[in-house]
Short mmCIF file of C-alpha atoms in Angstrom, two decimals:
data_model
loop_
_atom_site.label_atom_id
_atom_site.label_comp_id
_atom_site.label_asym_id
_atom_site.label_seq_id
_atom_site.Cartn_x
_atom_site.Cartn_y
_atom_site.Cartn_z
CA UNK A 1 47.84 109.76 30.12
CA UNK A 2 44.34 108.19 30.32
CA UNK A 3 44.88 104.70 27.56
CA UNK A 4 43.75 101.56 27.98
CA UNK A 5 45.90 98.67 27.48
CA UNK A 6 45.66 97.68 24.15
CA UNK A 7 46.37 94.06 23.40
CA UNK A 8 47.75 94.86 19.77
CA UNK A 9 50.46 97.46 20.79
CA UNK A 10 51.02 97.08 24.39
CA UNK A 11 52.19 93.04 24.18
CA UNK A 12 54.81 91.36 22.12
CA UNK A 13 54.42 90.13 18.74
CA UNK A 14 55.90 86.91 17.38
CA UNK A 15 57.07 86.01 13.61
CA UNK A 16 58.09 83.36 12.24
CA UNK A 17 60.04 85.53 9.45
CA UNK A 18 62.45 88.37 9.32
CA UNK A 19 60.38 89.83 6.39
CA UNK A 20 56.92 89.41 8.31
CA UNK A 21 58.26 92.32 10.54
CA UNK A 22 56.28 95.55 10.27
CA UNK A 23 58.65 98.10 8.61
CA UNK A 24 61.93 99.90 10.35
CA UNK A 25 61.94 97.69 12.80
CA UNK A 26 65.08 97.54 15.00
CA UNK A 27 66.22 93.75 14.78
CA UNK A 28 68.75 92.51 17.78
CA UNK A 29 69.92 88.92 17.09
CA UNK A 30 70.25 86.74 20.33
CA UNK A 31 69.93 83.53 18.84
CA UNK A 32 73.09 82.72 18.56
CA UNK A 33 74.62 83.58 20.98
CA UNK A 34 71.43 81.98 23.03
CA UNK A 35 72.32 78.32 21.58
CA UNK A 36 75.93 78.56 22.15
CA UNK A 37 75.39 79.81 25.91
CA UNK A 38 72.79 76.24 25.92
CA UNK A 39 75.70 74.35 24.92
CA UNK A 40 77.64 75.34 28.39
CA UNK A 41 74.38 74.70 29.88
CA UNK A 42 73.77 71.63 28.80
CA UNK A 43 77.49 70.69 28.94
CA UNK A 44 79.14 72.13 31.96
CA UNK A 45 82.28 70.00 31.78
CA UNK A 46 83.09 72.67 29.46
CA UNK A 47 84.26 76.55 30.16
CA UNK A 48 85.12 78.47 27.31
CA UNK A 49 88.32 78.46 26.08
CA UNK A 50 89.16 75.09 27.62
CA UNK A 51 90.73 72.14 25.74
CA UNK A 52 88.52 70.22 23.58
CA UNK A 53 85.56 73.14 23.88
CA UNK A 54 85.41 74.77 20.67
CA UNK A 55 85.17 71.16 19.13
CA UNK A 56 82.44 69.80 20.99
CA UNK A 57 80.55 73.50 20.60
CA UNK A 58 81.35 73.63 16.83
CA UNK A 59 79.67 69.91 16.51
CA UNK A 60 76.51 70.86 18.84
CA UNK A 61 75.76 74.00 16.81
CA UNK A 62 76.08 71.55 13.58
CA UNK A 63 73.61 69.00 14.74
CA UNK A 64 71.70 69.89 17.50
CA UNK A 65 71.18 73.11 17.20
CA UNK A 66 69.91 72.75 14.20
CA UNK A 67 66.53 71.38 15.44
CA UNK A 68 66.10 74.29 17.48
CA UNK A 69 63.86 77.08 16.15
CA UNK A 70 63.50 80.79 16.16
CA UNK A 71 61.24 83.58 16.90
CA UNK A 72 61.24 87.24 16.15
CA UNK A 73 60.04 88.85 18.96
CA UNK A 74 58.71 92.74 18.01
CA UNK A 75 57.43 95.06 21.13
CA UNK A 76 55.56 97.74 19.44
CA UNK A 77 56.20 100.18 22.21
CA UNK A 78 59.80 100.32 21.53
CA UNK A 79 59.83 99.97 17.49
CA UNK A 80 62.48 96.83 18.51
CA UNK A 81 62.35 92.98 17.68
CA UNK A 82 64.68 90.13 19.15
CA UNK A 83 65.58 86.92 17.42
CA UNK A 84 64.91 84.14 20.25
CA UNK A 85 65.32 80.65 20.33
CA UNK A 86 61.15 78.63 20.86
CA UNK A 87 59.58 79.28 24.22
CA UNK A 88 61.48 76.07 26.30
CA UNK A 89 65.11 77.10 25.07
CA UNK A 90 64.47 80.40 26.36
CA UNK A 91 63.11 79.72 29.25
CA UNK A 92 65.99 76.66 29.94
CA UNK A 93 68.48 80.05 29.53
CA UNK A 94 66.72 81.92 31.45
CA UNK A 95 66.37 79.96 34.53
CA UNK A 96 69.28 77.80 34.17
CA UNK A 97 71.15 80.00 37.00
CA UNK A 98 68.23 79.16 39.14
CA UNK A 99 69.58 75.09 39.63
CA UNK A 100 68.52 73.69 41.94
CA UNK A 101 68.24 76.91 44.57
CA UNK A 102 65.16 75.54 42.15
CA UNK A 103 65.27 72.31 40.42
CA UNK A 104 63.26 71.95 37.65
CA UNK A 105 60.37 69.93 39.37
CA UNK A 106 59.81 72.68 41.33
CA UNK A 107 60.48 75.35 38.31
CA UNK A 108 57.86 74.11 36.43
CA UNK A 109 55.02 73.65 39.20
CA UNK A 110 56.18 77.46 40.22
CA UNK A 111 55.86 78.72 36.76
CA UNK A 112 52.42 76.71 36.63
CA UNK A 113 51.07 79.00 39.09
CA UNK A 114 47.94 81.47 38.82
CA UNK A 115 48.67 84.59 40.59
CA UNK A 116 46.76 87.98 40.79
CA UNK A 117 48.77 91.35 41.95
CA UNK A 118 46.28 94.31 43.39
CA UNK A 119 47.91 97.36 43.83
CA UNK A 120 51.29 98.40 41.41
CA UNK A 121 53.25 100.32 43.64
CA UNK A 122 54.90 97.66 46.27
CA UNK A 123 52.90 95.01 43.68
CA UNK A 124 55.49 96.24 41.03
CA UNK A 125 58.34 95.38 42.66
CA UNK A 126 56.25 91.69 43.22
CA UNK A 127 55.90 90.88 39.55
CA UNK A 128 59.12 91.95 38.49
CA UNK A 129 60.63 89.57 41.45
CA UNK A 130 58.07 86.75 39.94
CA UNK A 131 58.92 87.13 36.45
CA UNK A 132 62.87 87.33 37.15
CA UNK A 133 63.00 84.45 39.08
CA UNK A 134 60.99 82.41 36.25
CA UNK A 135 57.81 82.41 38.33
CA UNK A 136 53.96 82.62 37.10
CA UNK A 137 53.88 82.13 33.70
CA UNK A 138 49.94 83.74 34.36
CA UNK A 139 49.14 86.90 36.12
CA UNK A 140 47.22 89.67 36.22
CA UNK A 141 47.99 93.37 37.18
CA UNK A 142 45.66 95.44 38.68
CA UNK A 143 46.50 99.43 39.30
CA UNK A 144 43.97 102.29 37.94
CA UNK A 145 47.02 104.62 39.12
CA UNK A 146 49.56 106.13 36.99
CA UNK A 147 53.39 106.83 37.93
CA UNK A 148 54.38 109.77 38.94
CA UNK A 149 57.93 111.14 40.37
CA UNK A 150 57.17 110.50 44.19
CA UNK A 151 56.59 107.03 42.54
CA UNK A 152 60.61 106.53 41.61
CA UNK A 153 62.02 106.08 45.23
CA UNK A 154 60.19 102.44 45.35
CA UNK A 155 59.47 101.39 41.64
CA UNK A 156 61.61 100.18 39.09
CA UNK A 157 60.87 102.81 36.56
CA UNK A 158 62.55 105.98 35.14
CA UNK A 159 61.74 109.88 34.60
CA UNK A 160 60.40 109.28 30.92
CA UNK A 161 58.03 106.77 32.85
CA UNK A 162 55.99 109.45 34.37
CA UNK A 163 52.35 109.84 33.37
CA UNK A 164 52.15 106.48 32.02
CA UNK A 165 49.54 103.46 33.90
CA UNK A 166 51.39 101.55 36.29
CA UNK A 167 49.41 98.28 35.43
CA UNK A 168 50.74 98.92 31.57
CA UNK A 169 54.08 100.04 32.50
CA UNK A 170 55.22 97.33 34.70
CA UNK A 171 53.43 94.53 31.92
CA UNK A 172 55.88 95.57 29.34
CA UNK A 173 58.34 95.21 32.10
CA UNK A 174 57.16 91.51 32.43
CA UNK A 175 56.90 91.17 28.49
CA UNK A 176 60.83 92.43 27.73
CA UNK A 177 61.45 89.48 29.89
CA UNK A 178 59.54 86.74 29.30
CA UNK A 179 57.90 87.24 25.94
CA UNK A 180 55.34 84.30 26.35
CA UNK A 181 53.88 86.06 29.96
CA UNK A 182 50.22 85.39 29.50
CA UNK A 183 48.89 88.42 31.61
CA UNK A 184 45.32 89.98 32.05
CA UNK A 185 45.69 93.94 32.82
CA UNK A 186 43.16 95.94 34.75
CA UNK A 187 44.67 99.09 34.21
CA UNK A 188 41.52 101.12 35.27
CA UNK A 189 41.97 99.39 38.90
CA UNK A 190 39.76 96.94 40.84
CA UNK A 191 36.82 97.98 42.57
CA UNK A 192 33.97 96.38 44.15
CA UNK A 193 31.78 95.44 41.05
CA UNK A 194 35.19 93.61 39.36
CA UNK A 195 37.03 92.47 42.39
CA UNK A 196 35.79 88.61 42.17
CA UNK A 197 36.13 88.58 38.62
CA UNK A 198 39.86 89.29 39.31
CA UNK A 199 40.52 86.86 42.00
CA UNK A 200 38.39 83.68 40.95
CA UNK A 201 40.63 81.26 39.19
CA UNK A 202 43.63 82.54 41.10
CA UNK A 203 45.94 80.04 42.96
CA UNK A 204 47.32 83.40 45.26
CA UNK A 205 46.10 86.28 45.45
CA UNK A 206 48.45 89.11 46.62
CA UNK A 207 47.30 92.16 47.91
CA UNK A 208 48.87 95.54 47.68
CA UNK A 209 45.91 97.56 47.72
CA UNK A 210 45.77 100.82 49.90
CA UNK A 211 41.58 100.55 49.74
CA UNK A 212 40.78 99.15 52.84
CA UNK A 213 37.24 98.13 51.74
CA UNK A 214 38.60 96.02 48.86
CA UNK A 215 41.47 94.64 51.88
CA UNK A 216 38.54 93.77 53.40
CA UNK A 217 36.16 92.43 50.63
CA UNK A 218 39.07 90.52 48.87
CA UNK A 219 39.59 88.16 51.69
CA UNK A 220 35.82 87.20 51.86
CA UNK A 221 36.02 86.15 48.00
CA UNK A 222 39.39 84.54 48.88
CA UNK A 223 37.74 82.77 52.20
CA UNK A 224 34.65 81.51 49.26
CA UNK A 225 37.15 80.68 46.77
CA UNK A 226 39.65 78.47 49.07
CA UNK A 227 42.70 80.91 47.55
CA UNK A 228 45.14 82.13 50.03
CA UNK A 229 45.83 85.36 50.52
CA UNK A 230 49.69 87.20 50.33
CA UNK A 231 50.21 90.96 51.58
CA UNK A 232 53.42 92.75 52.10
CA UNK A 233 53.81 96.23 54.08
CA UNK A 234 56.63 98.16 53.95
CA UNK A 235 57.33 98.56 57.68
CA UNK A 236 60.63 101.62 57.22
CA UNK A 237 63.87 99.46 56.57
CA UNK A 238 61.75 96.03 56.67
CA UNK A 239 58.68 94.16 55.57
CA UNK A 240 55.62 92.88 57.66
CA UNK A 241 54.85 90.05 55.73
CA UNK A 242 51.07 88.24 56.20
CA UNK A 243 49.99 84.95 54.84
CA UNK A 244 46.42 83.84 55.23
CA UNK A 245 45.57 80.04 53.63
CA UNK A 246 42.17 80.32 52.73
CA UNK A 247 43.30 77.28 50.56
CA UNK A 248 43.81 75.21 53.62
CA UNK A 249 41.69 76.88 56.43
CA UNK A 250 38.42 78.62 54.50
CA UNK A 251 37.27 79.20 58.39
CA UNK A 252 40.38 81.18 59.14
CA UNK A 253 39.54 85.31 60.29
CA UNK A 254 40.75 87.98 57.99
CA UNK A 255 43.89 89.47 58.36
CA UNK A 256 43.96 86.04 60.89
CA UNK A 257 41.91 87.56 63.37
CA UNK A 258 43.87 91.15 63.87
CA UNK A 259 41.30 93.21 62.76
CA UNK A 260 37.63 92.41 63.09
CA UNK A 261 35.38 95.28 60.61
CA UNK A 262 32.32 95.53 60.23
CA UNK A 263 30.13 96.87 57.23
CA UNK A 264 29.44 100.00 59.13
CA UNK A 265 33.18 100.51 60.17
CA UNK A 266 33.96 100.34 56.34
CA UNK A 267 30.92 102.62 55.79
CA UNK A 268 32.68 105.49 58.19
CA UNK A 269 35.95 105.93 56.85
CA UNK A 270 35.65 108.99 55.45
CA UNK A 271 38.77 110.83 56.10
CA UNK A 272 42.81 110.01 55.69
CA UNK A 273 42.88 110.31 59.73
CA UNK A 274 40.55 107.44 59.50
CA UNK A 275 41.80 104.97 56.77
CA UNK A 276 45.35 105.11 58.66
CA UNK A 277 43.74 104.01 62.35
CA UNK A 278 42.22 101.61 60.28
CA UNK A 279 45.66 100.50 58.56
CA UNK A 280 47.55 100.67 61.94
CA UNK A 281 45.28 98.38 63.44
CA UNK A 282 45.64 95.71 60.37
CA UNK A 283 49.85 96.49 60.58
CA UNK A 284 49.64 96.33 63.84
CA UNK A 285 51.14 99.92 65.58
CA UNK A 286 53.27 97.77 67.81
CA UNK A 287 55.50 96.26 65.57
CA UNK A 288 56.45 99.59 63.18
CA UNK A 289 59.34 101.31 63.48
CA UNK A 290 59.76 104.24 65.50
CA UNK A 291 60.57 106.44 62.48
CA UNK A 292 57.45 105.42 60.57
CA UNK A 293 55.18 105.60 63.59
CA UNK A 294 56.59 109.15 64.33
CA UNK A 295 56.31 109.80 60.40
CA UNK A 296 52.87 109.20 60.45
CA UNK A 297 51.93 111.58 63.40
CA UNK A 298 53.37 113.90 60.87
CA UNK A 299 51.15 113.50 58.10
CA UNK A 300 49.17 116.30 56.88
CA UNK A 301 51.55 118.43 58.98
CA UNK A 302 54.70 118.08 57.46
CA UNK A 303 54.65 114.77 55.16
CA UNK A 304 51.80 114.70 52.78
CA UNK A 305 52.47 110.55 52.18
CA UNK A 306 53.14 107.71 54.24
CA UNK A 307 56.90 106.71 53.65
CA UNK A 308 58.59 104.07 51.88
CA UNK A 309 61.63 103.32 50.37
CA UNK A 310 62.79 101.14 47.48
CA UNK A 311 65.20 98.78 49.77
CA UNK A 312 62.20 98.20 51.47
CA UNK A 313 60.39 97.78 48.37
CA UNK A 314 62.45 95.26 46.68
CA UNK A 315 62.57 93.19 50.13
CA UNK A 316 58.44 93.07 49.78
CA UNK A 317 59.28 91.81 46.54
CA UNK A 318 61.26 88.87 47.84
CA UNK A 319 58.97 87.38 50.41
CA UNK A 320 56.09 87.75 48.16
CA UNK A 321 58.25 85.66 45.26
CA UNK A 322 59.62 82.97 47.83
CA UNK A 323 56.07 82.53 49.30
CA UNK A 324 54.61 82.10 46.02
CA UNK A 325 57.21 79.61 45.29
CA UNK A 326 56.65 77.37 48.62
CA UNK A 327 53.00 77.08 47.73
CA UNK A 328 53.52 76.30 44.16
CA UNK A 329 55.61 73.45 45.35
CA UNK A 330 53.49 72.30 48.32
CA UNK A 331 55.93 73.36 50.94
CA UNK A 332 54.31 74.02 54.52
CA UNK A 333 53.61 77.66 54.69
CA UNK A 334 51.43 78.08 57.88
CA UNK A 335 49.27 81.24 58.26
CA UNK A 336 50.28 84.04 60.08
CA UNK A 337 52.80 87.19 60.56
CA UNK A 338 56.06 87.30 59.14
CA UNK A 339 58.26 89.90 60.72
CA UNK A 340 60.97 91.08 58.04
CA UNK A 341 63.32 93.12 60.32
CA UNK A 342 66.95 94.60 59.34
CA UNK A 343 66.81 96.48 62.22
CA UNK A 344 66.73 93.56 64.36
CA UNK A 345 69.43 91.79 62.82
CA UNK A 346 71.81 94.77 62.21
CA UNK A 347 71.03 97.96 64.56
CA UNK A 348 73.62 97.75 67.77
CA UNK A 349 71.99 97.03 70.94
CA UNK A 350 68.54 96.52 69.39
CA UNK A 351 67.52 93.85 72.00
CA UNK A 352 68.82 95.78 74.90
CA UNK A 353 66.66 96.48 77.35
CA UNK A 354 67.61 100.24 76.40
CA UNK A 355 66.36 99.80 73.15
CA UNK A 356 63.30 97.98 73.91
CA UNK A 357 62.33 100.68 76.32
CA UNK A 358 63.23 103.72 73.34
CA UNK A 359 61.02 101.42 71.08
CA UNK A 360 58.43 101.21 73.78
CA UNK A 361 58.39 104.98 74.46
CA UNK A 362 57.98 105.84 71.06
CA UNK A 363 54.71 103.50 70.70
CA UNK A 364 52.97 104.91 73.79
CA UNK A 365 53.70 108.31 72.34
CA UNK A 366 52.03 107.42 69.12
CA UNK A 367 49.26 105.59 70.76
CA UNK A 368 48.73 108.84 72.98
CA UNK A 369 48.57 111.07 70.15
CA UNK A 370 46.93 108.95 68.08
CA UNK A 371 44.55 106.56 69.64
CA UNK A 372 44.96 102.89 69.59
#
C-alpha cells in the first residue's frame, strides 16, 4: 500500500455542528459524560453516590457547564465522529490521573515540547507512550516502512494493520487520542537530502533509525543545532538507553565517544555482516544479553531478523517518554548510557560470580566468532 499521507483524510476533522458532518457518519457522544467526570475532577470531596453529590453535580452541570463548549470530532478513516468538550477540558480529563506524578507546571512545559521520532518500529511504541502520558503536543513521524506481520510482536497494531505505512498508522493512533496533535508525517522515510529539514526546530530528537549513516549524520545536525539526542535499543528483556545533550555540550562525541566513524567507514558498509559490527560497536557487544548476542551469530543461518520483543518494546517506550519529560521540565539529565536491565534485577544469582563468568563466556564466544 504505497499512499501518501493525506492531510484531508488521514487527520481529524472538527465541527462546530452536528449537521456540518459529512453524511452517515457514526456520532458517539462523550460530552456528557466528559463534564460530569470534570465535576469529580474538579471536586474530589465528592465520589459518586455519596451524600450531597448528585446536588452539587446537578448545580455544576446547570451553571458551569454551561460555558463549556463542544466539538465534533470526525476521523475520516473510520467513518466515526465524537462529541468532545474544547481542547483544555479535554485535555484537563485526560491528564487529570497524571497529578502531580506531573503537576500541571510541569504538564504544560512537557506538552510544550518539540519532538521528532525517526524510525516507527521501537519509535511507535515512543509516540504512543508520549501522547498517552499527555506529552508533545508537536511531533513528527518519520518511517518510509510499512507494517507487516513480523511487525505485531513489538507494535501496537493488529492483523487488518498489515500493508498499511507505519508513519500513517501510528498518527491516527496519536489522533484517536489527542485530536488537537499537531504532527508533520514523513511517511516516505528520512534520508540524507531531508534529514535536517526534519530535525531543525526540534527540542529532542529521538532516534530509532536502523540506517547507520543517518545514526551517524543525525547527530552532526543535532551537535550544529544544540538539540539533544534520545535513542533506545532493545537489548532482549531490557533497554540500552543513550542520551547525548547536544543542547548543553555541542562539543560532546557521537554516540558520547563509543564509536568514532569515519566517512569512508560509512562508505564500506555494504553488507548485513557489516551494518551489525557496526551496530554492536555503537550497543556496545559487552553489555547484550547472552541470548541476543548468540541470536545474532545466528542470523542469516537460522534467524533472518535481529530479535525483539514487545515487553521490551513498550519499556523503550518508557525511558524515551520519562526522558523527554525531565528535559521539558529542566531536570538534570546528564549524557551518557542508561542500562535498562530486568535481568539484573530479577534473574537468580545474576551477580554471582557464576553468572558473571556464563555472561563472560558467552561474549568471548561472540567476539571470537564475530570479531570485536
Amino acid at each position: 500500500m504505497d499512499k501518501p499521507f493525506d492531510y484531508a483524510q488521514d487527520k481529524p476533522q472538527f465541527f462546530n455542528k452536528k449537521k456540518e458532518l459529512p453524511r452517515g457518519a457514526d456520532v458517539i457522544d462523550a460530552f456528557s459524560r466528559s463534564l460530569e467526570e470534570l465535576f469529580f475532577v474538579r471536586n474530589p470531596r465528592f465520589k459518586k453516590g455519596m451524600p450531597g453529590a448528585d446536588e452539587a453535580l446537578a448545580k455544576f452541570m446547570n451553571e458551569d457547564a454551561k460555558v463549556i463548549n463542544g466539538v465534533y470530532v470526525y476521523y475520516p478513516w473510520m467513518g466515526k465522529t465524537v462529541y468532545l468538550p474544547e481542547e483544555k477540558i479535554y485535555f484537563e480529563l485526560r491528564t487529570a490521573r497524571n497529578k502531580n506524578i506531573i503537576n500541571k507546571e510541569e504538564q504544560d512545559k512537557y506538552r510544550g515540547v518539540k519532538i521528532g521520532i525517526a524510525g516507527m518500529s521501537v519509535g511507535s511504541n515512543v509516540a504512543s507512550t508520549l501522547a498517552l502520558t499527555g506529552g508533545p503536543k508537536s511531533m513528527r513521524l518519520a518511517d518510509f516502512d510499512e507494517i507487516e506481520a513480523t511487525n505485531l510482536n513489538r507494535i501496537r497494531a493488529g492483523a487488518i494493520s498489515i500493508g498499511q505505512s507505519k508513519a500513517i498508522f501510528f498518527a491516527q493512533n496519536i489522533y484517536e487520542l489527542d485530536p488537537w496533535a499537531e504532527l508533520e508525517i514523513y511517511d516516505k522515510g528520512i534520508n540524507k537530502d531531508n534529514i535536517e529539514d526534519f530535525i531543525k526546530g526540534l527540542d529532542v530528537f529521538i532516534d530509532e533509525m536502523d540506517s547507520i549513516d543517518l545514526k551517524v549524520r543525525s547527530r552532526f545536525i543535532c551537535k550544529k543545532h544544540k538539540i539533544p539526542v534520545l535513542m533506545a535499543t532493545d537489548n532482549g528483556d531490557n533497554v540500552i538507553f543513550d542520551v547525548e545533550r547536544y543542547d548543553e555540550n555541542p562539543e560532546l562525541a557521537i554516540f558520547n565517544g563509543r564509536v568514532e566513524i569515519t566517512e569512508e567507514e560509512l562508505g564500506n558498509l555494504k553488507t548485513f555482516r557489516d551494518w551489525i559490527k557496526i551496530a554492536a560497536r555503537i550497543v556496545g557487544a559487552e553489555v547484550q544479553t547472552p541470548r541476543l548476542l548468540a541470536s545474532i551469530l545466528e542470523l542469516g543461518k537460522t534467524i533472518a531478523g535481529v530479535p525483539q520483543i514487545g515487553s521490551a518494546a513498550s519499556m523503550a517506550g518508557a525511558c524515551v517518554s520519562y526522558a523527554v519529560r525531565k528535559i521539558a521540565v529542566g531536570d538534570k539529565l546528564p549524557s551518557g548510557r542508561y542500562d535498562i536491565n530486568l535481568d539484573e534485577k530479577m534473574t537468580f544469582g545474576y551477580n554471582t560470580p557464576e553468572g558473571i563468568k556464563k555472561r563472560e563466556e558467552h561474549l568471548a564466544d561472540f567476539l571470537s566468532k564475530f570479531g570485536k
